[in-house]
Structures are given as C-alpha cells and as structure tokens.
Amino acid sequence: MSLRDRRLLADYKKMVETFSTAGNIKIQSYTGDPPDRYIIEFLVKSPVLLPNGTVSYKNSHTAEVYLTNTYPRQGPQCRMLSPVFHPNIAPHAICIGDH
C-alpha cells in the first residue's frame, strides 16, 4: 500500500470514528479504495438564498469532498451540492481556511 493510500485509509477511519458520535454530520457515500471522494451530509439549520432574493432556512445540506492526487500536500477540493447562503461558500468551492 502506498503512503497516499495509507493516509487516505487513516483519514477514512478517523472520519467514521468522529462522525459516528457527532450526530449532525454523516457520510452519505464515498468512492475509491481507500476512499478519496465523499458526500457528506450536515444536519444543521443554515440560510439559503432563494431565486427571488429572499432568504429561507434548510436543516440539511450536502457537500462533496475530493482528496486529489496531490492530497495531503494540497488541500481537498470541496463544494456544496445543496444551496447554502454563506460568505465562505461559492457554487464551485468552499473556503477551508489553512489550505
């Protein structure tokens, strides 16, 4: 097993362990062996900008996290699959801070 695969497997195990007790974050699906792409569900109330310009609220949001071939040297690619109104979230990417 390559170093990258060992890191991906360790990250997968840590996510499963952490999210199993979180209650409000769930791994909906993943692909790869070991996994390098995840669909994550966040069960939190967040604002959503509607097409007419008004704001509503949704209690569930999904995001895609992709750990590219350059991971962990470079950060993951993250994007929301469901709409959310937040200054650090664009349609094509999520600002994840230290990467």
JSON list of C-alpha atoms in Angstrom, two decimals:
[
{"chain": "A", "resi": 1, "resn": "MET", "atom": "CA", "xyz": [0.00, 0.00, 0.00]},
{"chain": "A", "resi": 2, "resn": "SER", "atom": "CA", "xyz": [1.38, 3.42, -0.97]},
{"chain": "A", "resi": 3, "resn": "LEU", "atom": "CA", "xyz": [1.92, 6.26, 1.50]},
{"chain": "A", "resi": 4, "resn": "ARG", "atom": "CA", "xyz": [-1.02, 8.12, -0.04]},
{"chain": "A", "resi": 5, "resn": "ASP", "atom": "CA", "xyz": [-3.29, 5.09, 0.30]},
{"chain": "A", "resi": 6, "resn": "ARG", "atom": "CA", "xyz": [-2.27, 4.64, 3.93]},
{"chain": "A", "resi": 7, "resn": "ARG", "atom": "CA", "xyz": [-3.07, 8.30, 4.59]},
{"chain": "A", "resi": 8, "resn": "LEU", "atom": "CA", "xyz": [-6.45, 8.01, 2.82]},
{"chain": "A", "resi": 9, "resn": "LEU", "atom": "CA", "xyz": [-7.31, 4.91, 4.84]},
{"chain": "A", "resi": 10, "resn": "ALA", "atom": "CA", "xyz": [-6.29, 6.58, 8.11]},
{"chain": "A", "resi": 11, "resn": "ASP", "atom": "CA", "xyz": [-8.37, 9.66, 7.22]},
{"chain": "A", "resi": 12, "resn": "TYR", "atom": "CA", "xyz": [-11.38, 7.47, 6.36]},
{"chain": "A", "resi": 13, "resn": "LYS", "atom": "CA", "xyz": [-11.16, 5.62, 9.69]},
{"chain": "A", "resi": 14, "resn": "LYS", "atom": "CA", "xyz": [-10.86, 8.92, 11.59]},
{"chain": "A", "resi": 15, "resn": "MET", "atom": "CA", "xyz": [-13.89, 10.37, 9.79]},
{"chain": "A", "resi": 16, "resn": "VAL", "atom": "CA", "xyz": [-16.01, 7.28, 10.54]},
{"chain": "A", "resi": 17, "resn": "GLU", "atom": "CA", "xyz": [-14.95, 7.37, 14.19]},
{"chain": "A", "resi": 18, "resn": "THR", "atom": "CA", "xyz": [-15.53, 11.12, 14.58]},
{"chain": "A", "resi": 19, "resn": "PHE", "atom": "CA", "xyz": [-18.82, 11.31, 12.68]},
{"chain": "A", "resi": 20, "resn": "SER", "atom": "CA", "xyz": [-20.29, 8.24, 14.42]},
{"chain": "A", "resi": 21, "resn": "THR", "atom": "CA", "xyz": [-20.62, 10.28, 17.61]},
{"chain": "A", "resi": 22, "resn": "ALA", "atom": "CA", "xyz": [-21.24, 13.70, 16.06]},
{"chain": "A", "resi": 23, "resn": "GLY", "atom": "CA", "xyz": [-24.91, 13.12, 15.26]},
{"chain": "A", "resi": 24, "resn": "ASN", "atom": "CA", "xyz": [-25.17, 16.11, 12.92]},
{"chain": "A", "resi": 25, "resn": "ILE", "atom": "CA", "xyz": [-22.57, 15.05, 10.32]},
{"chain": "A", "resi": 26, "resn": "LYS", "atom": "CA", "xyz": [-22.95, 11.87, 8.26]},
{"chain": "A", "resi": 27, "resn": "ILE", "atom": "CA", "xyz": [-21.03, 10.26, 5.42]},
{"chain": "A", "resi": 28, "resn": "GLN", "atom": "CA", "xyz": [-23.75, 9.62, 2.82]},
{"chain": "A", "resi": 29, "resn": "SER", "atom": "CA", "xyz": [-21.43, 7.85, 0.38]},
{"chain": "A", "resi": 30, "resn": "TYR", "atom": "CA", "xyz": [-17.84, 7.51, -0.71]},
{"chain": "A", "resi": 31, "resn": "THR", "atom": "CA", "xyz": [-15.87, 6.15, -3.66]},
{"chain": "A", "resi": 32, "resn": "GLY", "atom": "CA", "xyz": [-12.41, 4.73, -4.03]},
{"chain": "A", "resi": 33, "resn": "ASP", "atom": "CA", "xyz": [-10.47, 2.03, -2.22]},
{"chain": "A", "resi": 34, "resn": "PRO", "atom": "CA", "xyz": [-9.35, 3.59, 0.03]},
{"chain": "A", "resi": 35, "resn": "PRO", "atom": "CA", "xyz": [-11.94, 6.39, -0.27]},
{"chain": "A", "resi": 36, "resn": "ASP", "atom": "CA", "xyz": [-10.86, 9.66, -1.89]},
{"chain": "A", "resi": 37, "resn": "ARG", "atom": "CA", "xyz": [-14.27, 11.21, -2.62]},
{"chain": "A", "resi": 38, "resn": "TYR", "atom": "CA", "xyz": [-17.03, 11.71, -0.06]},
{"chain": "A", "resi": 39, "resn": "ILE", "atom": "CA", "xyz": [-20.57, 13.01, 0.01]},
{"chain": "A", "resi": 40, "resn": "ILE", "atom": "CA", "xyz": [-21.13, 14.47, 3.47]},
{"chain": "A", "resi": 41, "resn": "GLU", "atom": "CA", "xyz": [-24.48, 15.48, 4.97]},
{"chain": "A", "resi": 42, "resn": "PHE", "atom": "CA", "xyz": [-24.61, 18.27, 7.55]},
{"chain": "A", "resi": 43, "resn": "LEU", "atom": "CA", "xyz": [-27.75, 18.32, 9.68]},
{"chain": "A", "resi": 44, "resn": "VAL", "atom": "CA", "xyz": [-27.64, 21.98, 10.69]},
{"chain": "A", "resi": 45, "resn": "LYS", "atom": "CA", "xyz": [-30.02, 24.87, 10.13]},
{"chain": "A", "resi": 46, "resn": "SER", "atom": "CA", "xyz": [-28.48, 27.25, 7.60]},
{"chain": "A", "resi": 47, "resn": "PRO", "atom": "CA", "xyz": [-29.72, 30.10, 5.42]},
{"chain": "A", "resi": 48, "resn": "VAL", "atom": "CA", "xyz": [-30.47, 29.52, 1.75]},
{"chain": "A", "resi": 49, "resn": "LEU", "atom": "CA", "xyz": [-30.80, 32.33, -0.80]},
{"chain": "A", "resi": 50, "resn": "LEU", "atom": "CA", "xyz": [-33.90, 31.73, -2.91]},
{"chain": "A", "resi": 51, "resn": "PRO", "atom": "CA", "xyz": [-34.10, 32.68, -6.61]},
{"chain": "A", "resi": 52, "resn": "ASN", "atom": "CA", "xyz": [-36.35, 35.64, -5.78]},
{"chain": "A", "resi": 53, "resn": "GLY", "atom": "CA", "xyz": [-33.65, 37.11, -3.50]},
{"chain": "A", "resi": 54, "resn": "THR", "atom": "CA", "xyz": [-35.25, 36.22, -0.17]},
{"chain": "A", "resi": 55, "resn": "VAL", "atom": "CA", "xyz": [-33.61, 34.08, 2.47]},
{"chain": "A", "resi": 56, "resn": "SER", "atom": "CA", "xyz": [-35.08, 30.86, 3.79]},
{"chain": "A", "resi": 57, "resn": "TYR", "atom": "CA", "xyz": [-33.66, 28.13, 6.02]},
{"chain": "A", "resi": 58, "resn": "LYS", "atom": "CA", "xyz": [-32.84, 24.48, 5.43]},
{"chain": "A", "resi": 59, "resn": "ASN", "atom": "CA", "xyz": [-31.99, 21.86, 8.06]},
{"chain": "A", "resi": 60, "resn": "SER", "atom": "CA", "xyz": [-29.88, 19.57, 5.88]},
{"chain": "A", "resi": 61, "resn": "HIS", "atom": "CA", "xyz": [-27.03, 20.28, 3.46]},
{"chain": "A", "resi": 62, "resn": "THR", "atom": "CA", "xyz": [-24.72, 18.07, 1.42]},
{"chain": "A", "resi": 63, "resn": "ALA", "atom": "CA", "xyz": [-21.15, 18.67, 0.33]},
{"chain": "A", "resi": 64, "resn": "GLU", "atom": "CA", "xyz": [-18.63, 16.81, -1.80]},
{"chain": "A", "resi": 65, "resn": "VAL", "atom": "CA", "xyz": [-15.05, 16.41, -0.56]},
{"chain": "A", "resi": 66, "resn": "TYR", "atom": "CA", "xyz": [-12.47, 15.19, -3.07]},
{"chain": "A", "resi": 67, "resn": "LEU", "atom": "CA", "xyz": [-8.97, 14.27, -1.97]},
{"chain": "A", "resi": 68, "resn": "THR", "atom": "CA", "xyz": [-6.98, 14.76, -5.17]},
{"chain": "A", "resi": 69, "resn": "ASN", "atom": "CA", "xyz": [-3.74, 13.03, -6.16]},
{"chain": "A", "resi": 70, "resn": "THR", "atom": "CA", "xyz": [-1.86, 15.94, -4.57]},
{"chain": "A", "resi": 71, "resn": "TYR", "atom": "CA", "xyz": [-3.51, 15.39, -1.15]},
{"chain": "A", "resi": 72, "resn": "PRO", "atom": "CA", "xyz": [-2.24, 15.88, 1.57]},
{"chain": "A", "resi": 73, "resn": "ARG", "atom": "CA", "xyz": [0.36, 18.28, 0.13]},
{"chain": "A", "resi": 74, "resn": "GLN", "atom": "CA", "xyz": [-2.55, 20.35, -1.14]},
{"chain": "A", "resi": 75, "resn": "GLY", "atom": "CA", "xyz": [-5.93, 20.68, 0.48]},
{"chain": "A", "resi": 76, "resn": "PRO", "atom": "CA", "xyz": [-9.04, 18.82, -0.61]},
{"chain": "A", "resi": 77, "resn": "GLN", "atom": "CA", "xyz": [-11.45, 20.15, -3.20]},
{"chain": "A", "resi": 78, "resn": "CYS", "atom": "CA", "xyz": [-14.77, 20.86, -1.52]},
{"chain": "A", "resi": 79, "resn": "ARG", "atom": "CA", "xyz": [-18.06, 22.07, -2.94]},
{"chain": "A", "resi": 80, "resn": "MET", "atom": "CA", "xyz": [-21.64, 22.25, -1.78]},
{"chain": "A", "resi": 81, "resn": "LEU", "atom": "CA", "xyz": [-24.15, 20.04, -3.56]},
{"chain": "A", "resi": 82, "resn": "SER", "atom": "CA", "xyz": [-27.09, 21.79, -1.93]},
{"chain": "A", "resi": 83, "resn": "PRO", "atom": "CA", "xyz": [-27.57, 25.55, -1.81]},
{"chain": "A", "resi": 84, "resn": "VAL", "atom": "CA", "xyz": [-26.43, 27.48, 1.25]},
{"chain": "A", "resi": 85, "resn": "PHE", "atom": "CA", "xyz": [-26.00, 31.21, 1.86]},
{"chain": "A", "resi": 86, "resn": "HIS", "atom": "CA", "xyz": [-22.58, 31.76, 3.45]},
{"chain": "A", "resi": 87, "resn": "PRO", "atom": "CA", "xyz": [-19.68, 34.16, 2.70]},
{"chain": "A", "resi": 88, "resn": "ASN", "atom": "CA", "xyz": [-17.10, 31.32, 2.56]},
{"chain": "A", "resi": 89, "resn": "ILE", "atom": "CA", "xyz": [-19.12, 29.16, 0.19]},
{"chain": "A", "resi": 90, "resn": "ALA", "atom": "CA", "xyz": [-19.24, 29.71, -3.57]},
{"chain": "A", "resi": 91, "resn": "PRO", "atom": "CA", "xyz": [-21.09, 27.49, -6.07]},
{"chain": "A", "resi": 92, "resn": "HIS", "atom": "CA", "xyz": [-17.82, 25.83, -7.15]},
{"chain": "A", "resi": 93, "resn": "ALA", "atom": "CA", "xyz": [-15.78, 25.76, -3.91]},
{"chain": "A", "resi": 94, "resn": "ILE", "atom": "CA", "xyz": [-15.73, 26.07, -0.13]},
{"chain": "A", "resi": 95, "resn": "CYS", "atom": "CA", "xyz": [-13.05, 28.17, 1.58]},
{"chain": "A", "resi": 96, "resn": "ILE", "atom": "CA", "xyz": [-11.49, 25.75, 4.07]},
{"chain": "A", "resi": 97, "resn": "GLY", "atom": "CA", "xyz": [-9.00, 28.15, 5.64]},
{"chain": "A", "resi": 98, "resn": "ASP", "atom": "CA", "xyz": [-5.49, 26.88, 6.13]},
{"chain": "A", "resi": 99, "resn": "HIS", "atom": "CA", "xyz": [-5.02, 25.34, 2.67]}
]
